Coordinates of C-alpha atoms (C1' of nucleotides) in Angstrom, one line a residue:
Chain U
M11 CA -11.4 28.8 154.0
E12 CA -12.4 25.7 155.6
K13 CA -9.7 23.5 156.7
E14 CA -11.0 19.8 157.1
K15 CA -8.4 18.2 154.8
K16 CA -6.6 16.7 158.0
E17 CA -9.4 14.1 158.0
A18 CA -8.9 12.1 161.2
R19 CA -7.5 8.5 160.2
N20 CA -6.8 6.1 162.7
F21 CA -4.7 3.1 162.4
I22 CA -7.0 0.6 160.8
E23 CA -7.7 3.4 158.0
A24 CA -4.3 3.6 157.6
I25 CA -4.1 0.1 157.1
I26 CA -7.2 0.1 154.6
D27 CA -6.1 3.0 152.7
D28 CA -2.8 1.2 152.1
D29 CA -4.6 -2.2 150.7
L30 CA -6.9 0.0 148.5
A31 CA -3.9 2.1 147.2
R32 CA -2.0 -1.3 146.3
G33 CA -4.9 -2.9 144.7
K34 CA -5.0 -5.8 147.2
V35 CA -8.8 -5.1 147.5
Q36 CA -11.2 -3.1 145.5
Q37 CA -14.1 -3.3 148.0
V38 CA -14.1 -2.9 151.8
V39 CA -16.1 -5.6 153.7
T40 CA -16.3 -5.6 157.4
R41 CA -18.3 -7.7 159.9
F42 CA -19.7 -7.1 163.3
P43 CA -19.7 -10.7 164.8
P44 CA -21.5 -11.0 168.1
E45 CA -22.3 -14.3 170.0
P46 CA -25.9 -14.1 171.1
N47 CA -24.9 -15.1 174.8
G48 CA -25.8 -11.8 176.2
Y49 CA -27.1 -8.1 175.4
L50 CA -24.5 -6.0 173.9
H51 CA -23.1 -3.2 176.1
I52 CA -21.2 0.0 175.5
G53 CA -17.9 -2.0 174.3
H54 CA -19.7 -3.5 171.7
A55 CA -21.1 0.0 170.6
K56 CA -17.6 1.1 170.0
S57 CA -17.0 -2.0 167.8
I58 CA -20.4 -1.5 165.5
C59 CA -19.4 2.2 165.2
L60 CA -16.1 0.8 164.2
N61 CA -16.8 -1.8 161.8
F62 CA -20.3 -0.4 160.3
G63 CA -18.3 3.2 160.1
I64 CA -15.7 1.8 158.0
A65 CA -18.0 0.2 155.5
K66 CA -19.8 3.4 155.2
K67 CA -16.6 5.5 155.0
Y68 CA -15.2 3.7 152.3
G69 CA -18.6 3.1 150.7
G70 CA -18.1 -0.8 151.5
R71 CA -20.5 -3.2 153.1
C72 CA -20.8 -4.5 157.0
H73 CA -22.2 -7.7 157.7
L74 CA -23.9 -8.6 160.9
R75 CA -23.0 -12.5 161.6
F76 CA -24.0 -14.2 164.7
D77 CA -21.3 -16.5 165.9
D78 CA -23.7 -19.0 167.3
T79 CA -21.3 -22.2 167.3
N80 CA -22.1 -23.0 171.3
P81 CA -25.7 -24.0 171.4
E82 CA -25.5 -24.3 175.2
K83 CA -25.1 -20.4 175.7
E84 CA -27.2 -19.0 173.1
E85 CA -30.7 -18.1 172.8
Q86 CA -32.9 -16.5 170.1
E87 CA -33.9 -13.6 172.8
Y88 CA -30.4 -12.7 172.5
I89 CA -30.6 -12.5 168.8
D90 CA -33.5 -10.7 168.6
A91 CA -32.2 -8.1 171.2
I92 CA -28.8 -7.6 169.1
C93 CA -30.0 -7.1 165.8
E94 CA -32.7 -4.1 167.8
D95 CA -29.6 -2.8 169.6
V96 CA -27.5 -2.5 166.2
R97 CA -30.4 -1.0 164.4
W98 CA -31.2 1.4 167.3
L99 CA -27.5 2.6 167.0
G100 CA -28.5 3.7 163.6
F101 CA -26.9 0.9 161.6
D102 CA -28.3 -0.8 158.5
W103 CA -26.9 -4.3 157.5
G104 CA -29.2 -4.6 154.6
S105 CA -29.7 -8.0 153.5
H106 CA -26.2 -9.1 154.8
L107 CA -27.5 -10.7 157.9
Y108 CA -25.9 -13.8 158.5
Y109 CA -25.2 -16.8 161.1
A110 CA -22.3 -19.1 161.4
S111 CA -24.9 -21.6 161.8
D112 CA -25.7 -21.3 158.3
Y113 CA -22.5 -22.3 157.3
Y114 CA -22.1 -25.8 159.5
E115 CA -22.1 -27.9 156.2
D116 CA -19.5 -25.8 155.0
F117 CA -17.1 -26.0 158.1
Y118 CA -17.9 -30.1 158.0
K119 CA -16.8 -30.1 154.5
Y120 CA -13.5 -28.3 155.4
A121 CA -12.8 -30.6 158.1
E122 CA -13.0 -33.3 156.0
E123 CA -10.7 -31.9 153.5
L124 CA -8.1 -31.4 156.5
I125 CA -9.0 -35.2 157.6
E126 CA -8.1 -36.1 154.1
K127 CA -4.8 -34.4 153.8
G128 CA -3.8 -35.8 157.0
L129 CA -3.9 -32.6 158.8
A130 CA -7.0 -33.1 161.3
Y131 CA -7.2 -36.3 163.5
V132 CA -10.1 -37.6 166.1
D133 CA -8.7 -37.6 169.5
D134 CA -9.8 -40.0 172.1
L135 CA -8.5 -38.3 174.8
S136 CA -10.5 -36.7 177.6
A137 CA -10.7 -33.2 178.1
E138 CA -8.3 -33.7 181.4
E139 CA -6.0 -35.4 179.4
I140 CA -5.5 -33.1 176.6
R141 CA -5.0 -30.1 179.2
A142 CA -2.4 -32.0 180.6
Y143 CA -0.5 -32.9 176.9
R144 CA -1.2 -29.1 176.2
G145 CA 2.0 -28.4 178.2
T146 CA 2.3 -25.1 179.9
L147 CA 3.5 -21.4 179.1
T148 CA 7.0 -22.5 179.2
E149 CA 7.1 -26.1 178.4
P150 CA 6.3 -28.0 175.2
G151 CA 3.3 -30.2 174.7
R152 CA 3.5 -33.8 174.3
V153 CA 1.5 -35.4 171.1
S154 CA -1.7 -37.5 171.5
P155 CA -1.1 -41.4 171.1
W156 CA -4.0 -40.8 168.8
R157 CA -2.3 -38.2 166.6
D158 CA -1.1 -40.6 163.8
R159 CA -4.6 -42.3 163.0
S160 CA -4.7 -43.1 159.3
P161 CA -7.1 -40.4 157.2
E162 CA -9.3 -43.3 156.6
E163 CA -9.8 -44.1 160.1
N164 CA -10.1 -40.5 161.0
M165 CA -12.7 -39.7 158.6
T166 CA -14.7 -42.9 159.6
L167 CA -14.7 -41.8 163.2
F168 CA -15.3 -38.2 162.3
R169 CA -18.6 -39.3 160.4
R170 CA -19.5 -41.6 163.2
M171 CA -19.3 -38.4 165.7
K172 CA -21.3 -36.5 163.4
A173 CA -23.8 -39.5 163.2
G174 CA -24.2 -39.3 166.8
E175 CA -22.6 -42.6 167.5
F176 CA -20.4 -41.3 170.9
K177 CA -21.5 -39.4 174.0
D178 CA -20.3 -35.9 174.4
G179 CA -16.5 -35.4 175.4
E180 CA -15.7 -38.9 174.1
K181 CA -13.9 -37.8 171.0
V182 CA -12.8 -34.6 169.7
L183 CA -11.3 -33.5 166.1
R184 CA -8.3 -31.8 166.4
A185 CA -6.1 -29.8 163.8
R186 CA -2.4 -31.3 163.4
I187 CA -0.2 -28.5 163.8
D188 CA 2.6 -28.5 166.2
M189 CA 2.7 -29.4 170.0
S190 CA 5.7 -28.1 170.6
S191 CA 4.5 -24.2 169.1
P192 CA 5.2 -21.5 171.7
N193 CA 1.8 -20.6 170.7
I194 CA -0.2 -22.5 172.5
N195 CA -2.9 -21.6 170.1
M196 CA -1.0 -23.7 167.5
R197 CA -0.6 -27.0 169.6
D198 CA -3.1 -29.3 168.0
P199 CA -6.3 -27.2 168.7
V200 CA -9.4 -28.8 168.9
I201 CA -11.8 -28.0 166.0
Y202 CA -14.9 -30.1 166.6
R203 CA -16.8 -31.3 169.8
I204 CA -19.5 -33.6 170.4
K205 CA -22.7 -31.5 172.0
H206 CA -25.9 -33.4 172.4
A207 CA -27.5 -30.1 172.5
S208 CA -30.4 -28.2 170.7
H209 CA -29.5 -25.4 168.4
P210 CA -31.9 -22.3 168.7
R211 CA -31.6 -22.1 165.2
T212 CA -30.4 -25.8 163.5
K213 CA -32.4 -27.6 166.2
E214 CA -31.2 -31.1 166.3
A215 CA -29.9 -31.4 163.1
W216 CA -26.2 -31.5 164.4
C217 CA -24.6 -33.1 167.4
I218 CA -20.9 -31.9 166.8
Y219 CA -20.1 -28.2 166.7
P220 CA -17.4 -26.1 165.5
M221 CA -14.9 -24.5 167.7
Y222 CA -15.0 -20.6 167.6
D223 CA -11.3 -20.4 166.2
F224 CA -12.4 -22.8 163.3
A225 CA -15.4 -21.4 162.1
H226 CA -14.7 -17.5 162.6
C227 CA -12.1 -17.6 160.3
I228 CA -13.8 -19.5 157.6
S229 CA -17.2 -17.3 158.1
D230 CA -15.2 -14.4 157.5
A231 CA -13.7 -16.2 154.4
I232 CA -16.9 -17.4 153.0
E233 CA -18.4 -14.0 153.2
G234 CA -15.6 -12.3 151.3
I235 CA -14.8 -9.9 154.5
T236 CA -11.8 -8.1 153.4
H237 CA -10.7 -6.6 156.9
S238 CA -11.7 -8.6 160.1
V239 CA -11.6 -6.2 163.0
C240 CA -11.6 -7.7 166.4
T241 CA -9.9 -7.4 169.7
L242 CA -6.4 -7.6 171.1
E243 CA -6.6 -11.1 172.7
F244 CA -7.3 -12.5 169.4
E245 CA -3.8 -11.4 168.4
D246 CA -2.5 -14.9 169.1
H247 CA -5.0 -16.7 167.4
R248 CA -4.2 -14.9 163.9
P249 CA -1.3 -17.3 162.8
L250 CA -4.1 -20.3 163.7
Y251 CA -6.4 -18.8 161.1
D252 CA -3.8 -18.2 158.6
W253 CA -2.9 -21.9 159.0
F254 CA -6.8 -23.2 158.5
L255 CA -7.3 -20.8 155.6
D256 CA -4.3 -21.7 153.8
H257 CA -4.8 -25.3 154.2
I258 CA -8.4 -25.6 153.0
S259 CA -9.5 -24.6 149.5
I260 CA -11.2 -21.3 150.0
E261 CA -10.0 -18.4 147.8
N262 CA -10.7 -15.3 150.1
H263 CA -8.3 -14.5 153.0
P264 CA -9.3 -11.7 155.2
R265 CA -6.8 -9.5 156.8
Q266 CA -7.1 -9.7 160.5
I267 CA -6.6 -6.1 162.5
E268 CA -6.7 -6.0 166.3
F269 CA -7.7 -2.8 168.4
A270 CA -7.9 -2.7 172.2
R271 CA -11.4 -3.1 173.7
L272 CA -12.9 -0.3 175.3
N273 CA -13.3 0.1 179.4
V274 CA -14.8 2.8 181.0
T275 CA -14.1 3.8 184.7
Q276 CA -16.8 2.4 187.1
T277 CA -18.4 0.4 184.4
V278 CA -18.6 -3.5 183.9
M279 CA -17.9 -4.8 180.6
S280 CA -17.8 -8.6 181.2
K281 CA -21.1 -10.4 179.8
R282 CA -20.6 -12.7 182.6
K283 CA -20.7 -10.1 185.3
L284 CA -23.4 -8.0 183.9
L285 CA -25.3 -11.6 183.5
S286 CA -24.7 -12.2 186.9
F287 CA -26.0 -8.5 187.8
V288 CA -29.3 -9.6 186.1
S289 CA -29.7 -13.1 187.4
E290 CA -28.7 -12.0 190.9
G291 CA -31.4 -9.1 191.2
L292 CA -28.8 -6.2 191.4
V293 CA -30.6 -4.9 188.4
N294 CA -34.1 -5.4 187.2
G295 CA -33.0 -6.9 183.7
W296 CA -30.5 -6.4 180.9
D297 CA -32.5 -2.9 180.1
D298 CA -32.2 -1.9 183.5
P299 CA -31.2 2.2 183.1
R300 CA -28.0 1.6 185.2
M301 CA -26.8 -1.2 183.0
P302 CA -24.2 -0.3 180.5
T303 CA -25.7 -2.3 177.6
I304 CA -27.1 -0.5 174.5
A305 CA -30.6 -1.6 175.8
G306 CA -29.7 -0.1 179.4
L307 CA -28.4 2.9 178.0
R308 CA -31.4 3.7 175.8
R309 CA -33.7 3.4 178.4
R310 CA -31.7 5.4 180.7
G311 CA -32.1 8.0 177.8
F312 CA -28.8 8.2 175.9
T313 CA -29.3 9.0 172.1
P314 CA -27.7 6.8 169.3
E315 CA -26.1 10.0 168.2
S316 CA -24.4 10.5 171.6
I317 CA -22.8 6.8 171.7
R318 CA -21.6 7.3 168.0
A319 CA -20.1 10.7 169.1
F320 CA -18.4 8.9 172.3
A321 CA -17.1 6.0 170.3
E322 CA -15.5 8.5 167.7
A323 CA -14.0 10.8 170.3
V324 CA -12.5 7.7 172.5
G325 CA -10.5 6.7 168.9
V326 CA -9.1 3.3 168.1
A327 CA -5.6 2.1 169.0
K328 CA -3.6 -0.7 170.4
A329 CA -3.0 0.7 174.0
N330 CA -5.0 -0.8 176.7
S331 CA -6.7 1.8 178.0
V332 CA -9.7 3.1 180.3
V333 CA -11.8 6.1 179.4
D334 CA -13.1 8.6 182.0
S335 CA -16.9 8.2 182.4
A336 CA -16.9 11.8 182.3
M337 CA -16.4 11.3 178.5
L338 CA -19.7 9.6 178.4
D339 CA -21.6 12.2 180.4
Y340 CA -20.2 15.1 178.2
F341 CA -21.3 13.7 175.1
I342 CA -25.0 12.8 176.2
R343 CA -25.0 16.4 177.7
D344 CA -23.7 17.8 174.6
D345 CA -26.3 16.1 172.3
L346 CA -29.4 16.7 174.9
N347 CA -28.5 20.1 175.3
R348 CA -29.2 21.0 171.8
R349 CA -32.5 18.9 171.7
A350 CA -34.2 18.8 174.6
P351 CA -37.2 21.2 175.9
R352 CA -36.7 22.9 179.1
V353 CA -39.5 22.2 181.7
M354 CA -39.4 22.6 185.4
A355 CA -39.8 20.0 188.0
V356 CA -39.1 20.0 191.9
L357 CA -37.5 16.8 193.1
R358 CA -37.6 17.4 196.8
P359 CA -40.6 20.1 197.1
V360 CA -40.4 22.6 200.2
K361 CA -43.7 24.9 200.1
V362 CA -43.0 28.6 199.7
V363 CA -45.8 31.1 200.5
I364 CA -45.6 34.5 198.8
D365 CA -47.7 36.7 201.3
N366 CA -48.4 39.4 199.4
Y367 CA -49.7 37.8 196.2
P368 CA -53.6 37.4 195.9
E369 CA -55.1 34.2 197.6
D370 CA -56.8 33.1 194.5
K371 CA -55.0 34.6 191.6
V372 CA -53.3 32.5 188.8
E373 CA -51.0 34.0 186.0
W374 CA -49.7 32.0 183.1
V375 CA -46.1 33.0 182.6
E376 CA -44.3 32.8 179.4
A377 CA -41.4 30.5 179.5
E378 CA -39.1 29.7 176.6
N379 CA -38.5 26.2 175.6
N380 CA -34.6 26.2 174.9
P381 CA -32.7 29.6 175.1
N382 CA -30.3 27.9 172.8
D383 CA -33.1 27.2 170.2
P384 CA -35.3 30.1 169.3
G385 CA -37.3 28.0 167.3
A386 CA -38.1 25.7 170.1
G387 CA -40.9 28.4 170.8
T388 CA -42.5 29.1 174.3
R389 CA -45.3 27.7 176.4
K390 CA -47.2 29.2 179.5
V391 CA -46.7 27.9 182.9
P392 CA -49.1 29.1 186.1
F393 CA -48.0 30.9 188.8
S394 CA -49.8 31.4 192.2
R395 CA -49.3 32.2 195.9
E396 CA -47.9 28.9 196.9
I397 CA -45.4 27.4 195.2
Y398 CA -42.6 24.5 195.6
I399 CA -39.2 25.1 195.1
E400 CA -36.1 22.9 195.7
E401 CA -35.4 21.8 199.2
E402 CA -31.4 22.7 198.5
D403 CA -32.5 26.1 197.2
F404 CA -33.2 27.3 200.6
M405 CA -30.8 27.6 203.6
E406 CA -31.6 29.5 206.6
D407 CA -27.6 30.0 207.3
P408 CA -26.1 29.6 204.1
P409 CA -22.4 29.6 203.4
K410 CA -20.7 32.4 201.7
K411 CA -21.1 32.3 198.0
Y412 CA -24.4 30.9 198.2
F413 CA -26.7 32.5 196.2
R414 CA -29.9 30.9 196.4
L415 CA -33.0 31.9 199.1
S416 CA -32.2 32.6 202.6
P417 CA -33.9 34.8 205.1
G418 CA -33.8 38.5 203.9
R419 CA -32.3 37.2 200.6
E420 CA -34.3 38.3 197.0
V421 CA -33.9 35.6 194.0
R422 CA -35.6 35.3 190.8
L423 CA -38.3 32.7 190.0
K424 CA -37.4 31.8 186.6
H425 CA -39.9 33.2 184.0
A426 CA -42.1 34.7 187.1
Y427 CA -40.9 37.3 189.7
Y428 CA -38.5 38.3 192.3
I429 CA -39.3 37.1 195.8
T430 CA -37.8 37.9 199.4
C431 CA -37.7 35.5 202.0
T432 CA -39.0 36.9 205.4
H433 CA -39.5 34.3 207.7
V434 CA -39.6 30.3 208.0
D435 CA -42.5 28.3 209.4
R436 CA -41.2 25.2 211.2
D437 CA -43.0 22.5 213.1
E438 CA -42.1 20.8 216.2
E439 CA -39.3 18.9 215.2
G440 CA -37.8 21.8 213.4
K441 CA -38.8 20.8 209.9
I442 CA -39.7 23.3 207.4
R443 CA -43.4 23.9 207.1
E444 CA -43.4 26.7 205.2
I445 CA -40.8 29.6 203.8
H446 CA -42.7 33.0 203.5
C447 CA -41.9 35.6 201.0
T448 CA -42.9 38.4 199.5
Y449 CA -42.7 39.3 195.6
D450 CA -42.0 42.2 193.9
P451 CA -45.2 42.9 191.5
A452 CA -42.9 44.9 189.3
S453 CA -40.5 42.2 188.6
R454 CA -42.8 40.5 186.4
G455 CA -41.5 38.2 183.8
G456 CA -38.0 37.9 185.7
W457 CA -36.7 41.6 185.7
T458 CA -37.5 45.1 187.1
P459 CA -37.5 48.6 185.6
D460 CA -34.4 49.4 187.7
E461 CA -32.4 46.8 186.7
R462 CA -31.1 45.4 189.8
K463 CA -29.0 42.5 190.0
V464 CA -30.5 39.4 191.5
K465 CA -27.8 36.6 191.5
G466 CA -29.9 33.5 192.1
T467 CA -32.6 32.0 189.8
L468 CA -34.7 29.2 191.1
H469 CA -37.2 26.8 189.4
W470 CA -40.7 26.3 190.8
L471 CA -43.9 25.2 190.4
S472 CA -47.3 26.3 191.3
A473 CA -48.3 24.0 194.2
A474 CA -52.1 23.9 193.0
H475 CA -50.8 23.0 189.3
A476 CA -48.0 20.8 189.8
V477 CA -48.2 17.4 188.9
R478 CA -47.2 14.1 191.1
A479 CA -44.5 12.3 189.3
E480 CA -41.9 9.6 190.0
V481 CA -38.0 10.5 189.4
R482 CA -35.5 7.7 189.4
L483 CA -31.9 8.6 189.8
Y484 CA -29.2 6.4 189.2
E485 CA -25.5 6.2 190.6
P486 CA -22.8 3.8 189.3
L487 CA -23.1 0.2 189.9
I488 CA -19.6 0.4 190.8
R489 CA -18.1 2.8 193.2
E490 CA -14.8 4.8 192.4
G491 CA -11.5 3.4 193.7
E492 CA -9.6 0.1 194.0
G493 CA -10.3 -3.2 195.5
E494 CA -12.1 -6.3 195.4
F495 CA -14.6 -6.3 192.7
D496 CA -17.5 -7.3 195.2
N497 CA -16.7 -4.7 197.7
L498 CA -17.0 -2.0 194.9
I499 CA -20.6 -2.9 193.8
N500 CA -22.9 -0.3 194.9
R501 CA -26.1 -1.7 196.0
D502 CA -28.0 1.4 196.6
S503 CA -27.3 2.6 193.1
R504 CA -31.0 3.9 192.7
E505 CA -33.0 6.3 194.4
T506 CA -36.7 6.5 193.7
L507 CA -38.4 10.0 194.4
T508 CA -42.3 9.4 194.2
D509 CA -43.2 13.0 195.7
A510 CA -41.5 14.8 192.8
F511 CA -43.6 17.4 190.7
V512 CA -43.7 18.3 187.3
E513 CA -45.1 21.2 185.1
P514 CA -48.9 20.6 184.1
G515 CA -48.1 20.3 180.8
L516 CA -46.1 17.2 181.3
K517 CA -49.3 15.1 182.8
G518 CA -49.8 12.1 181.0
I519 CA -46.6 12.5 178.7
D520 CA -45.4 10.0 176.4
S521 CA -42.5 7.5 177.5
G522 CA -39.5 8.1 175.2
R523 CA -39.2 11.6 175.9
H524 CA -36.2 14.0 176.5
F525 CA -36.2 16.9 178.8
Q526 CA -34.0 18.9 180.5
F527 CA -35.4 19.5 183.9
L528 CA -33.9 23.4 184.4
R529 CA -31.0 23.7 186.9
L530 CA -31.6 19.5 187.5
G531 CA -30.2 17.5 184.6
Y532 CA -31.7 15.7 181.6
F533 CA -34.4 13.5 182.2
F534 CA -36.2 10.6 180.0
S535 CA -39.9 9.4 180.5
D536 CA -39.8 5.7 181.3
P537 CA -41.7 3.0 179.9
D538 CA -42.8 2.5 183.3
S539 CA -45.1 5.9 182.8
S540 CA -48.9 5.6 182.8
E541 CA -51.9 7.6 182.3
E542 CA -51.9 8.2 186.1
K543 CA -48.2 8.3 187.0
S544 CA -45.2 9.6 185.0
V545 CA -41.7 8.0 185.7
F546 CA -38.7 10.1 184.7
N547 CA -35.2 8.9 184.7
R548 CA -32.2 11.0 185.2
V549 CA -30.1 10.5 182.3
V550 CA -27.4 12.7 183.6
G551 CA -27.1 15.8 185.8
L552 CA -26.1 19.2 184.5
K553 CA -22.7 20.4 185.4
D554 CA -22.9 21.6 189.2
T555 CA -20.2 24.2 189.5
W556 CA -21.7 24.9 193.0
A557 CA -21.5 21.5 194.2
K558 CA -17.6 21.7 193.7
V559 CA -17.6 25.4 195.4
S560 CA -19.8 24.0 198.1
Q561 CA -17.4 21.5 199.3
Chain Y
rU22 C1' 11.1 -17.9 183.6
rG23 C1' 8.0 -19.5 176.2
rG24 C1' 5.3 -16.4 172.8
rG25 C1' 1.7 -12.6 171.3
rC26 C1' 1.2 -7.2 172.0
rU27 C1' 1.6 -2.1 174.6
rG28 C1' 3.9 2.1 176.9
rU29 C1' 3.1 10.5 174.4
rA30 C1' -0.3 15.3 180.0
rG31 C1' -5.0 13.1 185.6
rC32 C1' -8.0 10.3 181.5
rC33 C1' -8.5 9.1 175.8
rA34 C1' -5.5 10.3 171.6
rA35 C1' -2.5 12.6 167.0
rG36 C1' 2.4 12.1 165.4
rC37 C1' 5.7 7.8 160.8
rG38 C1' 13.9 12.1 161.2
rG39 C1' 12.9 18.8 160.9
rU40 C1' 11.7 20.6 166.8
rA41 C1' 4.7 17.6 170.7
rA42 C1' -2.7 18.1 167.1
rG43 C1' -7.2 17.5 169.2
rG44 C1' -11.1 15.6 173.1
rC45 C1' -12.2 14.8 178.0
rA46 C1' -11.1 16.2 183.0
rC47 C1' -9.1 20.3 185.8
rG48 C1' -8.0 25.8 186.8
rG49 C1' -8.6 31.0 185.8
rG50 C1' -12.0 34.8 183.2
rA51 C1' -16.1 36.5 180.0
rC52 C1' -21.2 36.1 179.5
rU53 C1' -25.9 34.6 181.9
rU54 C1' -33.5 35.2 183.5
rU55 C1' -30.5 27.2 184.3
rG56 C1' -23.9 28.3 189.4
rA57 C1' -26.2 25.0 182.6
rC58 C1' -24.7 26.7 177.7
rU59 C1' -21.3 29.6 174.8
rC60 C1' -16.8 32.2 174.7
rC61 C1' -11.8 33.5 176.0
rC62 C1' -6.9 31.9 178.7
rG63 C1' -4.1 28.2 181.0
rC64 C1' -2.6 23.2 181.5
rA65 C1' 4.0 17.8 178.5
rU66 C1' 11.9 22.0 177.5
rG67 C1' 8.5 16.6 177.6
rC68 C1' 7.2 11.3 174.7
rG69 C1' 8.7 4.0 180.0
rG70 C1' 14.3 4.4 181.4
rU71 C1' 19.5 4.3 179.7
rG72 C1' 22.7 4.5 175.7
rG73 C1' 23.7 4.9 170.7
rU74 C1' 23.1 6.8 165.4
rU75 C1' 21.9 11.8 163.2
rC76 C1' 23.1 18.7 161.8
rG77 C1' 18.5 17.0 164.3
rA78 C1' 15.5 11.4 167.6
rA79 C1' 8.8 10.5 170.7
rU80 C1' 10.0 8.8 165.3
rC81 C1' 15.7 4.8 163.6
rC82 C1' 19.4 1.2 166.2
rA83 C1' 20.7 -1.8 171.0
rC84 C1' 19.8 -2.6 176.0
rC85 C1' 16.9 -2.6 180.2
rC86 C1' 12.0 -1.8 182.9
rA87 C1' 7.0 -1.8 183.6
rG88 C1' 1.7 -3.3 182.1
rC89 C1' -1.8 -6.5 179.3
rC90 C1' -3.1 -11.1 176.7
rC91 C1' -2.6 -16.9 175.8
rA92 C1' -2.4 -23.3 179.0
rG93 C1' -11.7 -24.1 177.5
rC94 C1' -14.3 -29.8 174.2
rC95 C1' -16.1 -20.4 175.6
rA96 C1' -16.0 -16.7 172.3

RNA sequence: UGGGCUGUAGCCAAGCGGUAAGGCACGGGACUUUGACUCCCGCAUGCGGUGGUUCGAAUCCACCCAGCCCAGCCA
């Protein structure tokens, strides 16, 4: 019998179940609230899967809302990219696409309400002075000399701020809470500042902009969000959000739940650092296959399914943690193993001449497209006297347990014949020119009537038929280990192989296709591919037991 | 040395007073026309530490230790 009664539930879902059971909420509404100041990365993917996942699980809805309250850092390009990434990940916000900037009038109205109630004031202190007055972690702050202006005066000043009568930084609006609170967020936080800047959406309509803390909680409330899921660093802000919502005329008061953000080994999860990678040219843009951005992962060849499975597997909790990147590798392999057709490619070719094979003969051997999926069918691959094999599949003087090709050794060419190495032809510098072999005509298809065992099986390509391709291999941008961040940056994280070859069937292949290059790994045809030259990214290598053994 | 939060295996993570799930990694074996996949097996007398309560504690209490976050007119 099935036994899936034990449905995995994280602590957030436990809270939601409880709220539902107590009748606190009838419908679950969540949201994913990015600031459009950069591209989304794998850490955001976890949050997206969490928020949209919860909505789906509970039959509720999840909004996509841009927290665009800082016009100096935000751009339309980022808005478009974020929408594309969320959609690609497989989530649908339906008609629920919102912007904090849609609520600017509301925020303004609520700010005036606080002023009327004597709960907000216009402060003339400079940024430096405000910082000095704020106190420290262990000492209370001091009140601003402007803290006791009358509501009328504050209202007049605030309206003049809005009207553009002051320069940037000349005045701010602050909440009047408690300068001696042990929670620094409660020490009269700034809620509006003057920025004479053009906003991607509201353009020149405003010269005062609300701070995140003020805008965010009100946006959630306006949208009817029931559960505001966010990361741990906002835990200290919750009392502030509660204060705002308790002091303005608004009905809904979402419950905020904080979880630990995702960290992955050898992976940069800071938008600031990722932006510097882009601007300093360490990578070729936000969608460079080495980037942990969703756009980068997509171009590398990751699938939405694999990322969702990964997000599900890492779980949700409150403990800071760093997930082993091997986990991500596992889920993309797991997914591609099921769907990627097998094909042969030789990345670093070395020529093999089969001396007893007829000069001009070509045989088309049958090859299965996916041994794990009989429905995937078969294809024909050309075989001839001269072939390419992988450089590392031959060793003149092999260590023990090496069961690839070496002098006197017999191996199987996948789908084709058994060959035995007779001798090696080298040039003056000692570099291999050709490896000479003989083949056993009785072994066609890859087995013999005498059923003798051949331990090694190699992939290969008929030299005359092989199609040249470019293959790009990637390593993590960050090296393993500890130390100064800059010293860990891998400035040689991409290797471009321009002399690789693939099966003739891949000539002119479309971009966006997944393959398993037999024995090498999973590859993805890059958008840089053209009619003349295909370009493949290595998504991830196959697990390589030999690499471990040979060390 | 203020406030908030967190410590369960190498890495994630269940567990909610009844005797330590699961995944990744790792090790061993089987299978193999991919050294892949798949399949078996192994992997915490132990839950940050010390006391206490209890017939019984990872779960409750006390104290201690360690780590993370907060002093933007960023989000």
